[in-house]
Structure formats: structure tokens, C-alpha cells
CSV table of C-alpha atoms in Angstrom, one decimal:
chain,number,residue,atom,x,y,z
A,25,UNK,CA,95.5,-69.5,47.1
A,26,UNK,CA,98.9,-70.2,48.8
A,27,UNK,CA,101.5,-72.6,48.0
A,28,UNK,CA,102.4,-73.8,51.8
A,29,UNK,CA,105.3,-76.9,50.4
A,30,UNK,CA,107.9,-75.3,52.8
A,31,UNK,CA,108.5,-72.6,54.4
A,32,UNK,CA,107.7,-70.0,52.0
A,33,UNK,CA,104.0,-68.9,51.8
A,34,UNK,CA,103.5,-66.9,48.8
A,35,UNK,CA,100.2,-66.3,46.5
A,36,UNK,CA,99.5,-67.3,43.9
A,37,UNK,CA,96.2,-66.5,41.7
A,38,UNK,CA,93.5,-69.3,41.7
A,39,UNK,CA,93.1,-69.5,37.7
A,40,UNK,CA,96.9,-69.3,36.9
A,41,UNK,CA,97.4,-72.3,39.8
A,42,UNK,CA,95.0,-74.3,38.1
A,43,UNK,CA,95.7,-73.7,34.4
A,44,UNK,CA,99.4,-74.9,35.4
A,45,UNK,CA,98.0,-77.9,37.3
A,46,UNK,CA,95.9,-78.5,33.5
A,47,UNK,CA,99.4,-78.5,31.2
A,48,UNK,CA,101.5,-80.3,33.2
A,49,UNK,CA,98.3,-83.7,33.5
A,50,UNK,CA,97.7,-82.9,30.0
A,51,UNK,CA,101.9,-83.2,29.2
A,52,UNK,CA,101.4,-86.6,31.4
A,53,UNK,CA,103.2,-84.8,34.8
A,54,UNK,CA,100.6,-86.2,36.6
A,55,UNK,CA,102.3,-86.3,39.6
A,56,UNK,CA,103.8,-83.4,39.6
A,57,UNK,CA,100.5,-81.6,39.1
A,58,UNK,CA,99.1,-83.8,41.9
A,59,UNK,CA,102.5,-82.5,44.5
A,60,UNK,CA,101.4,-78.9,43.3
A,61,UNK,CA,97.7,-79.2,43.7
A,62,UNK,CA,98.3,-80.6,47.9
A,63,UNK,CA,100.6,-77.5,48.9
A,64,UNK,CA,98.5,-75.2,47.8
A,65,UNK,CA,95.5,-73.6,50.3
A,66,UNK,CA,92.8,-72.2,49.6
A,67,UNK,CA,90.0,-69.8,52.0
A,68,UNK,CA,86.9,-69.8,50.1
A,69,UNK,CA,84.4,-73.2,49.1
A,70,UNK,CA,84.8,-72.3,45.7
A,71,UNK,CA,88.2,-72.9,45.5
A,72,UNK,CA,89.0,-75.7,47.4
A,73,UNK,CA,86.0,-77.1,45.3
A,74,UNK,CA,87.7,-75.8,41.8
A,75,UNK,CA,91.8,-77.4,43.4
A,76,UNK,CA,89.7,-81.0,44.8
A,77,UNK,CA,88.4,-80.9,40.9
A,78,UNK,CA,90.9,-80.7,39.6
A,79,UNK,CA,92.5,-82.7,42.3
A,80,UNK,CA,89.9,-85.2,40.7
A,81,UNK,CA,91.4,-85.2,36.7
A,82,UNK,CA,94.6,-84.9,37.6
A,83,UNK,CA,94.4,-88.4,39.2
A,84,UNK,CA,91.8,-89.8,35.8
A,85,UNK,CA,93.9,-88.9,33.7
A,86,UNK,CA,97.5,-91.0,35.4
A,87,UNK,CA,94.5,-94.3,35.6
A,88,UNK,CA,94.1,-94.1,32.1
A,89,UNK,CA,98.2,-93.8,30.5
A,90,UNK,CA,100.0,-94.3,33.8
A,91,UNK,CA,97.6,-97.3,35.0
A,92,UNK,CA,97.3,-96.3,38.1
A,93,UNK,CA,94.5,-96.3,40.5
A,94,UNK,CA,94.3,-92.5,42.2
A,95,UNK,CA,91.2,-91.9,40.8
A,96,UNK,CA,87.9,-93.3,43.2
A,97,UNK,CA,89.2,-91.6,46.1
A,98,UNK,CA,90.6,-88.8,44.5
A,99,UNK,CA,86.6,-88.2,43.0
A,100,UNK,CA,85.0,-88.8,46.4
A,101,UNK,CA,87.0,-86.1,48.0
A,102,UNK,CA,85.7,-83.7,45.3
A,103,UNK,CA,82.6,-84.8,45.6
A,104,UNK,CA,82.7,-83.7,49.4
A,105,UNK,CA,84.2,-79.8,48.2
A,106,UNK,CA,80.9,-79.0,45.9
A,107,UNK,CA,78.3,-80.4,48.2
A,108,UNK,CA,80.0,-78.1,51.2
A,109,UNK,CA,80.3,-74.8,48.3
A,110,UNK,CA,76.3,-75.5,47.4
A,111,UNK,CA,75.0,-76.1,51.3
A,112,UNK,CA,78.3,-72.5,51.6
A,113,UNK,CA,75.1,-70.8,49.1
A,114,UNK,CA,71.4,-69.8,48.7
A,115,UNK,CA,68.4,-69.8,45.4
A,116,UNK,CA,70.6,-68.5,42.3
A,117,UNK,CA,74.1,-69.0,42.8
A,118,UNK,CA,74.1,-72.7,44.5
A,119,UNK,CA,72.9,-73.5,40.7
A,120,UNK,CA,74.8,-71.7,38.9
A,121,UNK,CA,77.5,-73.2,41.4
A,122,UNK,CA,75.8,-76.9,40.4
A,123,UNK,CA,75.7,-76.3,37.0
A,124,UNK,CA,78.8,-75.3,36.5
A,125,UNK,CA,81.2,-77.3,39.2
A,126,UNK,CA,78.3,-79.6,39.3
A,127,UNK,CA,78.7,-81.0,35.6
A,128,UNK,CA,82.0,-81.2,35.5
A,129,UNK,CA,82.4,-82.6,38.8
A,130,UNK,CA,79.7,-85.3,38.1
A,131,UNK,CA,81.5,-85.4,33.4
A,132,UNK,CA,84.6,-87.0,35.6
A,133,UNK,CA,82.0,-89.9,37.6
A,134,UNK,CA,81.2,-90.6,33.7
A,135,UNK,CA,84.7,-90.8,32.4
A,136,UNK,CA,85.8,-93.2,35.7
A,137,UNK,CA,82.5,-95.4,35.5
A,138,UNK,CA,83.6,-95.7,31.3
A,139,UNK,CA,87.4,-96.5,31.9
A,140,UNK,CA,86.1,-99.2,34.7
A,141,UNK,CA,83.7,-100.2,31.9
A,142,UNK,CA,86.2,-101.0,29.4
A,143,UNK,CA,89.7,-101.8,31.1
A,144,UNK,CA,89.2,-104.6,33.0
A,145,UNK,CA,92.5,-106.8,34.6
A,146,UNK,CA,95.0,-104.1,33.5
A,147,UNK,CA,93.7,-104.6,29.7
A,148,UNK,CA,91.5,-102.4,27.3
A,149,UNK,CA,88.1,-105.2,26.8
A,150,UNK,CA,85.6,-103.1,24.1
A,151,UNK,CA,82.8,-105.6,23.7
A,152,UNK,CA,79.5,-105.9,26.1
A,153,UNK,CA,79.9,-109.5,26.7
A,154,UNK,CA,80.1,-110.9,30.2
A,155,UNK,CA,79.0,-106.9,31.0
A,156,UNK,CA,76.4,-105.9,33.5
A,157,UNK,CA,74.0,-105.0,30.6
A,158,UNK,CA,72.9,-102.6,33.7
A,159,UNK,CA,75.3,-100.9,34.1
A,160,UNK,CA,75.8,-100.2,30.6
A,161,UNK,CA,72.6,-98.5,30.5
A,162,UNK,CA,73.4,-96.9,33.2
A,163,UNK,CA,76.2,-95.2,31.5
A,164,UNK,CA,74.6,-94.2,28.1
A,165,UNK,CA,71.9,-92.5,30.6
A,166,UNK,CA,74.3,-90.8,32.4
A,167,UNK,CA,76.0,-89.3,29.3
A,168,UNK,CA,72.8,-88.3,28.0
A,169,UNK,CA,70.6,-86.1,31.0
A,170,UNK,CA,75.0,-84.2,31.1
A,171,UNK,CA,74.6,-83.6,27.3
A,172,UNK,CA,70.3,-82.8,28.4
A,173,UNK,CA,72.0,-80.3,31.3
A,174,UNK,CA,75.5,-79.0,29.5
A,175,UNK,CA,75.6,-75.3,30.9
A,176,UNK,CA,77.1,-74.8,27.5
A,177,UNK,CA,78.2,-75.6,23.8
A,178,UNK,CA,82.0,-77.1,24.6
A,179,UNK,CA,80.6,-79.1,27.6
A,180,UNK,CA,77.5,-80.6,26.2
A,181,UNK,CA,79.8,-81.3,22.8
A,182,UNK,CA,82.4,-84.1,25.5
A,183,UNK,CA,78.8,-85.5,26.6
A,184,UNK,CA,78.0,-86.3,23.2
A,185,UNK,CA,81.8,-88.0,22.5
A,186,UNK,CA,81.2,-90.1,25.5
A,187,UNK,CA,77.8,-90.7,23.8
A,188,UNK,CA,79.5,-92.0,21.4
A,189,UNK,CA,82.9,-93.9,22.9
A,190,UNK,CA,79.8,-96.4,25.0
A,191,UNK,CA,78.5,-96.7,21.5
A,192,UNK,CA,81.6,-97.8,19.9
A,193,UNK,CA,83.5,-99.7,23.1
A,194,UNK,CA,80.1,-100.6,25.0
A,195,UNK,CA,77.5,-101.0,22.6
A,196,UNK,CA,79.7,-102.0,19.6
A,197,UNK,CA,76.9,-100.1,17.7
A,198,UNK,CA,79.6,-98.8,15.0
A,199,UNK,CA,77.1,-97.1,13.1
A,200,UNK,CA,75.6,-95.8,16.0
A,201,UNK,CA,78.4,-93.7,17.3
A,202,UNK,CA,80.2,-91.6,15.0
A,203,UNK,CA,76.6,-89.6,15.0
A,204,UNK,CA,77.9,-89.1,18.3
A,205,UNK,CA,81.4,-87.9,17.0
A,206,UNK,CA,80.2,-85.3,14.2
A,207,UNK,CA,77.9,-84.0,17.3
A,208,UNK,CA,81.4,-83.3,19.5
A,209,UNK,CA,83.4,-82.0,16.6
A,210,UNK,CA,80.7,-79.8,15.3
A,211,UNK,CA,80.7,-78.9,19.1
A,212,UNK,CA,84.3,-78.5,19.3
A,213,UNK,CA,85.3,-76.2,16.2
A,214,UNK,CA,81.9,-73.5,16.7
A,215,UNK,CA,83.6,-73.5,20.7
A,216,UNK,CA,82.3,-71.3,22.9
A,217,UNK,CA,84.5,-67.6,23.9
A,218,UNK,CA,84.5,-68.9,27.9
A,219,UNK,CA,83.0,-72.0,27.4
A,220,UNK,CA,85.2,-75.1,29.7
A,221,UNK,CA,85.4,-76.9,32.7
A,222,UNK,CA,86.5,-76.3,36.2
A,223,UNK,CA,89.1,-77.8,35.7
A,224,UNK,CA,89.6,-77.0,31.5
A,225,UNK,CA,92.2,-73.9,31.6
A,226,UNK,CA,92.3,-72.3,27.7
A,227,UNK,CA,89.3,-72.1,25.3
A,228,UNK,CA,91.7,-72.5,22.9
A,229,UNK,CA,93.3,-75.2,24.3
A,230,UNK,CA,89.9,-76.9,25.8
A,231,UNK,CA,88.3,-76.5,22.0
A,232,UNK,CA,91.1,-78.4,20.3
A,233,UNK,CA,90.9,-81.8,23.0
A,234,UNK,CA,87.4,-81.9,21.7
A,235,UNK,CA,88.0,-81.5,18.7
A,236,UNK,CA,91.7,-84.1,18.5
A,237,UNK,CA,89.4,-86.8,19.9
A,238,UNK,CA,86.6,-86.1,17.5
A,239,UNK,CA,88.7,-86.6,14.9
A,240,UNK,CA,90.9,-89.7,16.6
A,241,UNK,CA,88.1,-91.6,16.6
A,242,UNK,CA,85.8,-90.7,13.8
A,243,UNK,CA,89.0,-90.6,10.9
A,244,UNK,CA,88.7,-95.0,12.7
A,245,UNK,CA,85.6,-95.4,11.5
A,246,UNK,CA,86.7,-93.8,8.2
A,247,UNK,CA,89.9,-96.6,8.2
A,248,UNK,CA,87.6,-99.6,9.4
A,249,UNK,CA,86.1,-98.5,5.9
A,250,UNK,CA,88.6,-98.6,3.8
A,251,UNK,CA,88.8,-94.2,3.3
A,252,UNK,CA,92.7,-94.7,4.5
A,253,UNK,CA,92.7,-90.6,3.0
A,254,UNK,CA,90.3,-89.7,5.1
A,255,UNK,CA,91.4,-91.5,7.8
A,256,UNK,CA,95.1,-89.6,6.8
A,257,UNK,CA,93.5,-86.3,6.8
A,258,UNK,CA,91.7,-86.5,9.5
A,259,UNK,CA,94.2,-88.5,11.5
A,260,UNK,CA,97.0,-86.1,11.0
A,261,UNK,CA,94.3,-82.6,12.2
A,262,UNK,CA,93.8,-85.1,15.7
A,263,UNK,CA,98.1,-84.9,16.2
A,264,UNK,CA,99.1,-80.9,15.3
A,265,UNK,CA,95.7,-79.2,17.1
A,266,UNK,CA,96.9,-82.4,20.9
A,267,UNK,CA,100.8,-81.6,19.8
A,268,UNK,CA,99.0,-77.5,20.4
A,269,UNK,CA,97.3,-78.1,23.0
A,270,UNK,CA,100.3,-79.8,25.1
A,271,UNK,CA,98.7,-83.3,25.3
A,272,UNK,CA,102.7,-85.3,25.1
A,273,UNK,CA,100.1,-89.1,25.7
A,274,UNK,CA,97.9,-88.0,23.3
A,275,UNK,CA,100.1,-87.3,20.8
A,276,UNK,CA,102.5,-90.1,21.3
A,277,UNK,CA,97.8,-92.0,21.2
A,278,UNK,CA,97.6,-91.0,18.2
A,279,UNK,CA,100.8,-90.8,16.1
A,280,UNK,CA,100.2,-94.5,17.2
A,281,UNK,CA,97.6,-94.3,13.8
A,282,UNK,CA,100.2,-92.8,11.5
A,283,UNK,CA,102.1,-96.1,11.2
A,284,UNK,CA,99.3,-98.3,11.6
A,285,UNK,CA,98.3,-95.4,8.2
A,286,UNK,CA,102.5,-96.7,7.1
A,287,UNK,CA,101.2,-100.2,7.6
A,288,UNK,CA,98.8,-100.9,5.3
A,289,UNK,CA,101.0,-98.9,2.4
A,290,UNK,CA,103.6,-101.0,2.7
A,291,UNK,CA,105.8,-98.6,3.9
A,292,UNK,CA,107.1,-101.3,7.2
A,293,UNK,CA,110.4,-99.7,7.9
A,294,UNK,CA,108.7,-96.1,8.1
A,295,UNK,CA,105.8,-97.8,10.8
A,296,UNK,CA,108.1,-100.2,12.8
A,297,UNK,CA,111.0,-96.3,13.2
A,298,UNK,CA,107.7,-94.3,15.0
A,299,UNK,CA,106.8,-96.1,16.4
A,300,UNK,CA,110.2,-98.0,18.2
A,301,UNK,CA,110.7,-94.1,19.2
A,302,UNK,CA,106.4,-93.7,20.8
A,303,UNK,CA,107.6,-97.0,22.6
A,304,UNK,CA,110.6,-95.0,24.7
A,305,UNK,CA,108.2,-91.9,24.9
A,306,UNK,CA,105.8,-93.6,27.0
A,307,UNK,CA,108.5,-95.4,28.5
A,308,UNK,CA,110.0,-92.4,29.4
A,309,UNK,CA,107.1,-90.5,31.0
A,310,UNK,CA,105.4,-93.9,32.2
A,311,UNK,CA,102.2,-93.6,30.6
A,312,UNK,CA,102.2,-97.1,30.7
A,313,UNK,CA,98.9,-98.2,28.6
A,314,UNK,CA,100.6,-96.2,25.1
A,315,UNK,CA,103.7,-97.9,25.7
A,316,UNK,CA,101.8,-101.3,26.1
A,317,UNK,CA,99.9,-100.3,22.7
A,318,UNK,CA,103.3,-99.6,21.1
A,319,UNK,CA,105.1,-102.9,21.7
A,320,UNK,CA,102.2,-105.1,20.8
A,321,UNK,CA,102.0,-102.7,17.5
A,322,UNK,CA,105.9,-103.3,16.7
A,323,UNK,CA,105.2,-107.3,17.4
A,324,UNK,CA,101.8,-107.0,14.6
A,325,UNK,CA,98.9,-106.3,16.4
A,326,UNK,CA,97.0,-104.2,15.5
A,327,UNK,CA,95.3,-101.4,17.6
A,328,UNK,CA,92.7,-100.1,14.8
A,329,UNK,CA,90.9,-103.5,14.7
A,330,UNK,CA,87.9,-105.0,16.0
A,331,UNK,CA,87.4,-105.2,19.7
A,332,UNK,CA,86.7,-108.5,19.2
A,333,UNK,CA,90.1,-109.4,17.5
A,334,UNK,CA,92.2,-107.7,20.0
A,335,UNK,CA,93.3,-105.3,22.4
A,336,UNK,CA,93.5,-101.1,21.6
A,337,UNK,CA,92.6,-97.5,23.2
A,338,UNK,CA,90.2,-94.7,23.5
């Protein structure tokens, strides 16, 4: 692996490069991560596929938190590189490559499709109202296929996580979603050693992010049921795990939920002070979706309200 951004050529191990760009990605440094990946030159099909997959994941998270529209062409490019990789291999090696990298690419497709259904015209739009039921069914089938074909428990946990999100935010099946989140939580907490995606990174961080995501949404259900103590326990742990994993936008969005609990407890001054800082941080790193949520909170909007009553993020 060589960095070709200047006349100085530097050899960098691929795993280290991808790990570095992953940390930039989850830290909200999407432009820097993209430039680093685009400046790299690989010589073999697997390395090229891994770089393209990492770039697609960076673009997708930029779209989610930064409100951009970069993922579609990056996903198309990743598909081409993965096809070249599989074609370059024979028999068992091709099957293994497709099971591993192919699953990760298909998971990014699922995430992109989900984003397209919950973010409409720049705003969060949950529930099945005014949406193509066939498209929603296809997303659920997609997630079920990923769960069934996952090459390890952690990936299976991520598929479960999205089955829960689809149930919660696209089908309004609030009673069905927690079972998927619980399955995702178990997978994240158990975590097989080394079981992360090509664009993943370290095992610990990958598991932390899955556990964080599951706790975040389980806490939302606790809050809806009036169990604020349980919600605080889960949301506080999710905040800690997100910070440990290095996800700056994710940690800010999680702190917003803790502000909701402060407001629920009647401590409006504390809630407003915290969310004011969240809005400033989010704006500074270009996380426009979180900044919008934070400013909505300051204006009196409850980001945890039922989808029919208010907009929220996942």
C-alpha cells in the first residue's frame, strides 16, 4: 500500500490504513478519511475492494450525520471492485471472499436503503405512511437474508439491529423491535474474536458500537414505557461505550438523550446547558443532523417522541 498524495511515496500496511480511516470516520472526520483512502494505491484485487468498501462506509456515515449525498456512487464503485475480486479467485477462495467482503457490501446497501426510507427531503420520516410497501418489505427481506448469511455472530448482530430499526421506524411495530435489539445486544457483548467487517477495525471497538446501538434503542423503549431509571442506565452505558469507541457524532447524539431525561426530571436548566453544547459541537464538526435535533430540543421538541408526533434520528 502506497500513499500517492505527493511525490513522496510511503508504504503503509493496509490494515493500519483502514484502521486509521475507520477512526477518522467514526470521529466525524469524513473528508479527511476520504482523502486518505483516495490517496492510497493498491496492487491486488482484495486490497482494492477493501479500500473501496471503506470509502463507501465513510460516505454513508457522512450522509447520515452530515446530510451529504455521497454514498450511492461510492457503493457502485465498491460493487465493481468486489466483483473483480470474486472473479479473480476460484472455488472455495471465491466463496470465502464473497461471504466476507460480499456480506459487508450488502450490509452497506441495506444501511443506505434504510437511510433513504427514514430520511425524506432532509428530514426524518418514520412510519410506513406514504411509503411504498413493497420497498419496505424488500428492506426487511434484505435484513433477514443478511442475518441468515452472516459469517459470524457480530455481523449477525448487526443484521438483527437493522431488523429492529426497520420494525421500529418503518413498520411502526414497537412491540416487535426490542427482541431484535436484545439479540443484537447479546451478539455485541459476546463478540467473537476478530469478527468484524472488512471496513470494521478492532474487535473491541466494533463490538462496543453494536452494544451501544442496541442499548440506545432499548433505552428508547424503556423511556416510552415510563421506566426512566432503566433508560438512564442503558443510555449512560451507551454514551460511555460510544466515547470509548471514538464515535464523536454518536456520543453527541447519545448525550442528547440524557438531556431528555434531565428535562423529564424537571431540570430544564441542566438540559438546556447540555444541549447548547451539543449543538455547538455538532455544528463545529459538520454533524448537521444532530445539530438540527439539538436546536429542535432547545425549541421544545422531544426527540424521543413517537414518530407520528415528532422527528427523531436512529
